Coordinates of C-alpha atoms and ligand atoms in Angstrom, one line a residue:
X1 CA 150.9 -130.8 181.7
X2 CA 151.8 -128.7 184.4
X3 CA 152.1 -130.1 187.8
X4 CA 150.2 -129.4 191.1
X5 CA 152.3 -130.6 194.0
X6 CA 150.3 -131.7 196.6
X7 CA 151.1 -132.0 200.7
X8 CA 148.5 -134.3 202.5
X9 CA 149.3 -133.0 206.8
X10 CA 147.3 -136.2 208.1
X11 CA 147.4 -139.9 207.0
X12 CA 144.6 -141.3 209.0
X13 CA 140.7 -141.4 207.6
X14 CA 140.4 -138.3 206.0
X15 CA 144.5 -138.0 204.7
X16 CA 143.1 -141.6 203.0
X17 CA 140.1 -140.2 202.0
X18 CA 142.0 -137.2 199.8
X19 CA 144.7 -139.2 199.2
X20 CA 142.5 -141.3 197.2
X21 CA 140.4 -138.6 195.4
X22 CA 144.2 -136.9 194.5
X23 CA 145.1 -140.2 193.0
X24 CA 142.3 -141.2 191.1
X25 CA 141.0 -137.3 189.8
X26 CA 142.8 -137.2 186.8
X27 CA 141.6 -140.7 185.7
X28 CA 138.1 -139.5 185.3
X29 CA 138.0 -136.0 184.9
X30 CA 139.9 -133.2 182.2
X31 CA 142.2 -131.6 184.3
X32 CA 144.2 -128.2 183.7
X33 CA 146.8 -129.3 186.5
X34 CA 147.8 -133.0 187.3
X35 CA 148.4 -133.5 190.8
X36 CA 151.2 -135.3 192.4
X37 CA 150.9 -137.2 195.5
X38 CA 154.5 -135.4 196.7
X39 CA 154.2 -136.2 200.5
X40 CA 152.3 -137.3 203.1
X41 CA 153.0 -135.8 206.9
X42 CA 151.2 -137.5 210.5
X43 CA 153.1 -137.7 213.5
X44 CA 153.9 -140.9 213.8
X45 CA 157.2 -141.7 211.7
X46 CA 156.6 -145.5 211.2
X47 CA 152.9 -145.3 210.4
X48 CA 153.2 -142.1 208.1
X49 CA 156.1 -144.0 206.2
X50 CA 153.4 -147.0 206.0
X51 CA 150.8 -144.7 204.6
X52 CA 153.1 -142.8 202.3
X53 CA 153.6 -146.5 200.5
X54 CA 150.2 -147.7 200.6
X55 CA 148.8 -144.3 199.6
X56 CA 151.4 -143.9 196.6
X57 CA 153.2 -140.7 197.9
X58 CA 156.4 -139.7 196.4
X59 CA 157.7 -138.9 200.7
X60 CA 156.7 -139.1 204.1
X61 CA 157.4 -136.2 206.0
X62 CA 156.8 -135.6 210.0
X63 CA 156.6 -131.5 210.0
X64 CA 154.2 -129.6 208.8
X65 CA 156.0 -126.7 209.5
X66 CA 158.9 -127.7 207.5
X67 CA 156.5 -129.0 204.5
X68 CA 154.5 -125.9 204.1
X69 CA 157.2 -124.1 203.2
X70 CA 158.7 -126.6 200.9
X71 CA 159.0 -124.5 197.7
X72 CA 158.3 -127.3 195.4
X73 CA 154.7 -128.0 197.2
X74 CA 152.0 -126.0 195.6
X75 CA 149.1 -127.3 197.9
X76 CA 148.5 -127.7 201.6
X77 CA 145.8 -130.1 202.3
X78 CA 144.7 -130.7 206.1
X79 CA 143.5 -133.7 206.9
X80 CA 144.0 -133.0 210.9
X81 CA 142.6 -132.4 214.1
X82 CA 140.4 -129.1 214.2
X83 CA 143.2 -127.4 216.6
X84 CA 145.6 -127.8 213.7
X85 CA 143.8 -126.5 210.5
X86 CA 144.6 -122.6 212.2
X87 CA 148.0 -122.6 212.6
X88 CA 148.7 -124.8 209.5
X89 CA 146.7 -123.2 207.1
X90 CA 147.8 -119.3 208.0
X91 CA 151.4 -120.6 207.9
X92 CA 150.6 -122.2 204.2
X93 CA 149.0 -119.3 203.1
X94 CA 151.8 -117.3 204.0
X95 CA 154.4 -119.1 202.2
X96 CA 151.7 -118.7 199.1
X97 CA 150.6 -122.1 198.9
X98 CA 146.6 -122.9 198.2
X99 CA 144.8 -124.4 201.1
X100 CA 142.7 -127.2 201.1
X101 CA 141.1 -127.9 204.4
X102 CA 139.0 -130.2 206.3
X103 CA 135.7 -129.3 208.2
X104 CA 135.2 -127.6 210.3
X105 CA 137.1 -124.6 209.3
X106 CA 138.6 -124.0 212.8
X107 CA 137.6 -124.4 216.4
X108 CA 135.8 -121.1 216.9
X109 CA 134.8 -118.3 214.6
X110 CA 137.3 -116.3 215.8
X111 CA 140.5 -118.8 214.7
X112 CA 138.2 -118.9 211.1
X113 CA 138.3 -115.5 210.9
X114 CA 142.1 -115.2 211.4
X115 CA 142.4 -117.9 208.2
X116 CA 139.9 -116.1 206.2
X117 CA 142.3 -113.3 206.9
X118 CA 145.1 -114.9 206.3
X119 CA 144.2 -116.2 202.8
X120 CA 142.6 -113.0 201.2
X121 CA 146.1 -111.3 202.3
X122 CA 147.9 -113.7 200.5
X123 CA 146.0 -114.3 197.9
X124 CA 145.8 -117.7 197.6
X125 CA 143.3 -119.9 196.5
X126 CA 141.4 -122.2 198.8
X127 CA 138.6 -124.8 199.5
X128 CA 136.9 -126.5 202.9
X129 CA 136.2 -130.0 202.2
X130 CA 132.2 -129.9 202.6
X131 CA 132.4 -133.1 200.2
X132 CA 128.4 -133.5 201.0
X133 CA 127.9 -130.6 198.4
X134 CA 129.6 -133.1 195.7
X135 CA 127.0 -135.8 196.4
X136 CA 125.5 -135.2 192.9
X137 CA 122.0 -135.9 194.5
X138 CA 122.9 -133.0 196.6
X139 CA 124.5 -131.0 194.0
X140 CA 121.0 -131.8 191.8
X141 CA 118.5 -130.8 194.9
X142 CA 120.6 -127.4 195.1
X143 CA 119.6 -127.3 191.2
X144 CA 116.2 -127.9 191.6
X145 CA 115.6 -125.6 194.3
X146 CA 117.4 -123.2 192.1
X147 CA 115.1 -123.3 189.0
X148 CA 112.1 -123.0 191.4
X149 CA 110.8 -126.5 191.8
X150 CA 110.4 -126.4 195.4
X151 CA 108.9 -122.7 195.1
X152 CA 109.3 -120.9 199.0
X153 CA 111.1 -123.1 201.3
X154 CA 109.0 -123.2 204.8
X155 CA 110.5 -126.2 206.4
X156 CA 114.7 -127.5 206.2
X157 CA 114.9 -130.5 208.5
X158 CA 118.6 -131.9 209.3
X159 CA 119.4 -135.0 210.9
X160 CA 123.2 -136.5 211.1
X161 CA 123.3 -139.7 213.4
X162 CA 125.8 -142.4 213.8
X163 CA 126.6 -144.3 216.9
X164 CA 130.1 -144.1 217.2
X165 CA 129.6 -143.1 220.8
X166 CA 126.9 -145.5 222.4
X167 CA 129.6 -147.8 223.8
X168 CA 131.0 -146.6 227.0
X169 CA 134.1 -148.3 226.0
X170 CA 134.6 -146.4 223.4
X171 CA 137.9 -144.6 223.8
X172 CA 138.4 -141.4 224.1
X173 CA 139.9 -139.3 221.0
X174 CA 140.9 -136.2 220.0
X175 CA 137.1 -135.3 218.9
X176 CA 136.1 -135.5 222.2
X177 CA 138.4 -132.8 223.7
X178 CA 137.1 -129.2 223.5
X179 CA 140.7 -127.9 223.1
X180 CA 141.5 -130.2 219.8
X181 CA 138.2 -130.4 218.5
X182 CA 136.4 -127.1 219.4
X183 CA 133.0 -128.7 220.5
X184 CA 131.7 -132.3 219.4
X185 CA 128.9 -133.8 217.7
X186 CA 127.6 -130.0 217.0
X187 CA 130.9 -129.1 215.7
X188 CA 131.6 -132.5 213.8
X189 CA 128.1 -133.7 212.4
X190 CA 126.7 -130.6 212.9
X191 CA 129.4 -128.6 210.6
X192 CA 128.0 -130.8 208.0
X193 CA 124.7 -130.4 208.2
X194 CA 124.7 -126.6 208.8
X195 CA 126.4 -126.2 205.6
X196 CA 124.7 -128.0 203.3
X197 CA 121.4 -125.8 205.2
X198 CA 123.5 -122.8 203.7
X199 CA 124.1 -124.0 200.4
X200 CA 120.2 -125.3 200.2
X201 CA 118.4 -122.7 201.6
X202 CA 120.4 -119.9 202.9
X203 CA 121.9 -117.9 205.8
X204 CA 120.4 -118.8 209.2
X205 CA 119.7 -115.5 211.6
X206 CA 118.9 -116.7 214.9
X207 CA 119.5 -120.3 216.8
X208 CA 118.0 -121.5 220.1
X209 CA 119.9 -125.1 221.2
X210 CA 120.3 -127.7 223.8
X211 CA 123.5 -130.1 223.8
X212 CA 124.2 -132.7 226.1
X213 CA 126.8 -135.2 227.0
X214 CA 126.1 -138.5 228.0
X215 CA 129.1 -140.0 228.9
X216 CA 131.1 -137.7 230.8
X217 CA 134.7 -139.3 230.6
X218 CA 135.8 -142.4 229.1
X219 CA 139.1 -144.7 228.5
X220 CA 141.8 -143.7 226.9
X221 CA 142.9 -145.4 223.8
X222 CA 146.3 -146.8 225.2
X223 CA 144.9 -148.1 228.2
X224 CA 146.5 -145.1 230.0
X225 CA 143.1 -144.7 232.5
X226 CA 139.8 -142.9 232.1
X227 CA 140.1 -138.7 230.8
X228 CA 136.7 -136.7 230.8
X229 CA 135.0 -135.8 227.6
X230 CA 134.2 -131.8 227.4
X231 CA 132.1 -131.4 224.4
X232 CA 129.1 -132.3 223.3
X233 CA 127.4 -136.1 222.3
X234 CA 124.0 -134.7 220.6
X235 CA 122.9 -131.5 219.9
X236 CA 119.5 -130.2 218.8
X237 CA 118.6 -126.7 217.2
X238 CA 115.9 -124.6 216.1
X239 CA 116.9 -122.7 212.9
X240 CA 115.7 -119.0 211.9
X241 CA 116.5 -118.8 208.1
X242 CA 117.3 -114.9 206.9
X243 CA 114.7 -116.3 203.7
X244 CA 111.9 -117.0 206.1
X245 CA 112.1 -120.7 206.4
X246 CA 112.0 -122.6 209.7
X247 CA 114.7 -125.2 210.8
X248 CA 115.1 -128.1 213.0
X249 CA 118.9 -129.7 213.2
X250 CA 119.5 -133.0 215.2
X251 CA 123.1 -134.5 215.2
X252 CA 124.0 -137.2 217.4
X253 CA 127.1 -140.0 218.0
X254 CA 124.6 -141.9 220.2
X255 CA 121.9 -142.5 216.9
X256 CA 121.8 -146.6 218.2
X257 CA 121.6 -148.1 214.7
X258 CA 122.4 -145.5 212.4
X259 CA 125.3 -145.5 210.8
X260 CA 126.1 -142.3 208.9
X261 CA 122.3 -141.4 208.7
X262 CA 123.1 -137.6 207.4
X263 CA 119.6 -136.6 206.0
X264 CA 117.4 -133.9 205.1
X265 CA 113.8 -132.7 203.7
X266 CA 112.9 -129.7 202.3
X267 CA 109.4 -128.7 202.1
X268 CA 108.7 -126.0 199.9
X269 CA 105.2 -124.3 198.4
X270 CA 105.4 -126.1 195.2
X271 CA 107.1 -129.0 196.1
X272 CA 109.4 -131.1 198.7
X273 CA 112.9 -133.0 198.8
X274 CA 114.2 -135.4 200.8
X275 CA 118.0 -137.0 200.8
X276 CA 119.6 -139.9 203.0
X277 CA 123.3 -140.6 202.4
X278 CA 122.9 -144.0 203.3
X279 CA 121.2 -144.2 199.6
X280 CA 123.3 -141.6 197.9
X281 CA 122.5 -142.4 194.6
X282 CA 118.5 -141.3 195.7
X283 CA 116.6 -137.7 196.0
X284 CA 112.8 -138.0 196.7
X285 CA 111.5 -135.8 195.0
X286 CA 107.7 -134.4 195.3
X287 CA 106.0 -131.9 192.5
X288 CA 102.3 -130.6 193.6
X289 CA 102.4 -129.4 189.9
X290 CA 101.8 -133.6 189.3
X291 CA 98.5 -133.1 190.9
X292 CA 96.5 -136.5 191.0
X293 CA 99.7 -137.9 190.6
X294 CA 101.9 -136.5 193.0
X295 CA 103.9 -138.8 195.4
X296 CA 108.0 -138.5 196.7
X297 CA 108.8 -140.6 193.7
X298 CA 112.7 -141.5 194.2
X299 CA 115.0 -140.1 191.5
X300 CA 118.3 -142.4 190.6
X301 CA 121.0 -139.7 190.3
X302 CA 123.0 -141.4 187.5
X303 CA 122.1 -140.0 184.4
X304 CA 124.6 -138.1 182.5
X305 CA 123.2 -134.7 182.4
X306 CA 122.8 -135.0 186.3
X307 CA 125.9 -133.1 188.0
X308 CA 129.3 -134.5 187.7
X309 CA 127.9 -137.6 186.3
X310 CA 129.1 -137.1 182.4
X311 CA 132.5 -138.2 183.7
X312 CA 131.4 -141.6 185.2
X313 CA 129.7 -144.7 184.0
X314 CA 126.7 -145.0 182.1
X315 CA 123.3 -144.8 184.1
X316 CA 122.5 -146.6 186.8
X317 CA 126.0 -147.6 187.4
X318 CA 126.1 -145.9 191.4
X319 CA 129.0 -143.9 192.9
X320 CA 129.8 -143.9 196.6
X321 CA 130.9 -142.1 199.2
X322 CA 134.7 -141.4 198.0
X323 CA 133.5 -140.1 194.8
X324 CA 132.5 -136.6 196.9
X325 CA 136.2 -136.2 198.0
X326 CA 137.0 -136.8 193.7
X327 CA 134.7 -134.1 193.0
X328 CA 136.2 -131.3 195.1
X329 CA 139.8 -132.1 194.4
X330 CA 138.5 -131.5 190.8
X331 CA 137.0 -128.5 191.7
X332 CA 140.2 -127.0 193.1
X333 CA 142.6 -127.7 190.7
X334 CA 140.0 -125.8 188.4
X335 CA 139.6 -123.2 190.6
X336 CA 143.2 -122.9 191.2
X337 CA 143.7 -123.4 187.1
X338 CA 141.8 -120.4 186.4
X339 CA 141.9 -118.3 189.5
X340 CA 137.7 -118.8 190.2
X341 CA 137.0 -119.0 194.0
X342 CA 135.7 -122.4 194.5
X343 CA 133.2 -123.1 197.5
X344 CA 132.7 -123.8 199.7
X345 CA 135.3 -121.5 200.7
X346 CA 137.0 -119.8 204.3
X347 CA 134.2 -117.2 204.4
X348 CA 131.5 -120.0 204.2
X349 CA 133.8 -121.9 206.8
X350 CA 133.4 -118.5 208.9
X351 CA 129.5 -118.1 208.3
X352 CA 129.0 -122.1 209.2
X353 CA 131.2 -121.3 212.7
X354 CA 129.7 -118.2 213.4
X355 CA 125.8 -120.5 213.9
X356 CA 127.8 -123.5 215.3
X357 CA 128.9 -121.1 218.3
X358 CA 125.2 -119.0 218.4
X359 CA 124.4 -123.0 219.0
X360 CA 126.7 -123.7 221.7
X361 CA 126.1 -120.0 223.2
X362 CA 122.0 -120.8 223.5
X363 CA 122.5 -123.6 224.7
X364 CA 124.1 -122.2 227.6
X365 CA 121.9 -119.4 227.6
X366 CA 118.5 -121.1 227.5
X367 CA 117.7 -118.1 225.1
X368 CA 117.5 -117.8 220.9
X369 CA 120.6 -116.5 220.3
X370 CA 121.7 -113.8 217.0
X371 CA 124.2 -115.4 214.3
X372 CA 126.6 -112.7 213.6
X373 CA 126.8 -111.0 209.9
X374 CA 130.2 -109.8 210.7
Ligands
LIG401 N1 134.6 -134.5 205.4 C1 134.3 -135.5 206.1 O1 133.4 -136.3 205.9 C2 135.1 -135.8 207.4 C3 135.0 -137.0 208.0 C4 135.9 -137.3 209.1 C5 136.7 -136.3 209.6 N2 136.7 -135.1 209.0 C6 137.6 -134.0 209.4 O2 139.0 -134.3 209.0 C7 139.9 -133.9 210.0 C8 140.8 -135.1 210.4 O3 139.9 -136.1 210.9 P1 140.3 -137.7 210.8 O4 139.1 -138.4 211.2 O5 141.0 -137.9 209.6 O6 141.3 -137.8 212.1 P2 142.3 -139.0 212.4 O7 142.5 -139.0 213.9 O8 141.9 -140.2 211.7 O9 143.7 -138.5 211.7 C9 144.3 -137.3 212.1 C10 145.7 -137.3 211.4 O10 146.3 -136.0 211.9 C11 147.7 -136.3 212.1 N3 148.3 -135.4 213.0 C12 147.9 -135.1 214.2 N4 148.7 -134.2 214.8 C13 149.6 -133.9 213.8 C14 150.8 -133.1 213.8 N5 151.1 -132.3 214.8 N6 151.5 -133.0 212.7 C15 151.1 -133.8 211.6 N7 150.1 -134.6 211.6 C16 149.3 -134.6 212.7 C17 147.7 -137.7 212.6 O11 149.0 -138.3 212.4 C18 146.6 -138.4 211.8 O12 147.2 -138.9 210.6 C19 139.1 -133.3 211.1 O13 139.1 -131.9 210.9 C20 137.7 -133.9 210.9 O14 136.7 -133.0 211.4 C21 136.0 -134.8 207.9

């Protein structure tokens, strides 16, 4: 079978995370390509030689500059901090490689319009790792709403809380530097959340915000002193959808107690949905059309005719969180295979960025602000 060569830039939780789903794709899904774990790049020698052995990579590599244009790579995933997905992915896209890259797209919608650019020039195929689409629960409550069972969505309600952040010990990182990570819990969680709003119920119009950060600096990892944080700990939103529905968004790194708590409802004129990632396996589903009977009744998302499920175990036999990273790379590789765009792609990275900085304008402004079409 023909080979897809595969570069991993970053060999920390998310370089893992795709490592994994690269690895373990072909095992459980029909694949026109077979990928090959060819090399692994970080920026630490030592630790990306570690990672290239526990990982399974053919070579560890510390430039991405010199691995994108490798001629025998074929894909560029980034698995880096947000100021790096720009300049990596217009230089892989120039040397004609596909681009698989992590969320969100860039720091600003300006840097995600220069990839979106830079990709339709060249051509080449490429994916941002929304994985949240691939939860088949997720992937199911898009079906749903798409065969009408929800009828007229009024209300989307997003919440993405962990608590990552409620420590004042907690050092400070990359994500909480404006310049690496283009915002913070807005920009992180929030990328998320606003995307999956997209795929469920449509574009958003108009935002009005407030941000806040509660812990203004904080120690550095190495014990090097304090450094201030410049981005954002919570954010909350009001959402205009272009479809008439309302919105409410609330992501936070200071949700005391809740883990990854990314979850949503949907209330609609015929009907309502509600998902929690911390039960993935779960939609709650509620039909008026069951009348005297209706109730959220929870729906196990394991059957075989529920998405991506033919190619697990039998029912009731759960997936996890990893699984959603397995799901795109097989996506891809179709996409790639038979030259279909596969979303979410750079122009839904673009549209995503453009209402992640309408949030962080209104928020400064005190005023609903316009998402930009173009
Ligand atoms: N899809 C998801 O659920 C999800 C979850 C977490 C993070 N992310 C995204 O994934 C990306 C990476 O986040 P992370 O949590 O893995 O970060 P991380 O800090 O764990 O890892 C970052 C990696 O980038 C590498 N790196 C940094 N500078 C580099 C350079 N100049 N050259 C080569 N490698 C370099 C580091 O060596 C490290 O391996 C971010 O865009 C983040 O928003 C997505």
């Amino acid at each position: 079978m023909n080979e897809l060569r595969v570069a991993v830039i970053g060999h920390r939780f998310m370089g893992r995370a795709h490592a994994s789903a690269w690895r373990q794709v072909g095992h459980f899904f029909e694949l026109p390509r077979r990928p090959v774990l060819q090399v692994i790049c970080g920026r630490d020698p030592a630790a990306t030689r570690a990672a290239a052995e526990t990982l399974g990579f053919l070579e560890a590599a510390a430039s991405w500059q010199e691995v994108v244009r490798r001629p025998d790579i074929d894909l560029v995933d980034i698995c880096t901090p947000v100021a790096l997905h720009h300049p990596i992915a217009i230089a892989a896209a120039a040397a004609g490689k596909a681009v698989f890259c992590e969320k969100p797209l860039a720091r600003d919608a300006t840097e995600a319009a220069e990839m979106l650019a830079a990709v339709r020039r060249a051509g080449v195929p490429h994916m941002l790792c929304h994985n949240y689409r691939r939860v088949p629960a997720i992937a199911l409550a898009r079906r749903l709403i798409a065969e009408g069972r929800l009828g007229q969505i009024h209300h989307f309600r997003g919440v993405y809380l962990n608590d990552r952040l409620v420590d004042p010990q907690a050092p400070r990182t990359w994500r909480h530097d404006r310049a690496q990570a283009g915002g913070g819990a807005v920009t992180d969680l929030g990328s998320h959340m606003i995307d999956l709003a997209r795929f469920l119920v449509g574009e958003m119009t108009e935002v009005a915000a407030d941000l806040r950060t509660f812990i203004a600096e904080r120690p550095l990892p190495d014990g090097a002193g304090i450094a201030p944080v410049d981005v954002d700990d919570a954010a909350t939103a009001l959402l205009r959808f272009a479809g008439g529905a309302m919105g409410t968004l609330e992501v936070s790194r200071f949700g005391t107690g809740h883990r990854n708590y990314n979850c949503f409802e949907l209330s609609g004129s015929a009907g309502s949905l509600a998902f929690n990632l911390e039960r993935l396996n779960e939609l709650a589903l509620f039909d008026r059309a069951d009348r005297t009977l209706a109730g959220f009744r929870t729906l196990l998302v394991t059957e075989r005719d529920h998405p991506y499920l033919a190619a697990w175990w039998p029912p009731g036999h759960t997936l996890g969180w990893e699984h959603t990273f397995i799901h795109a790379a097989r996506d891809l590789i179709h996409g790639i295979a038979t030259g279909e765009p596969v979303s979410p792609d750079f122009e839904d990275g673009l549209r995503a960025q453009r209402v992640i900085d309408a949030i962080q304008r209104a928020a400064l402004s005190r005023r609903w602000e316009t998402v930009p079409e173009t």
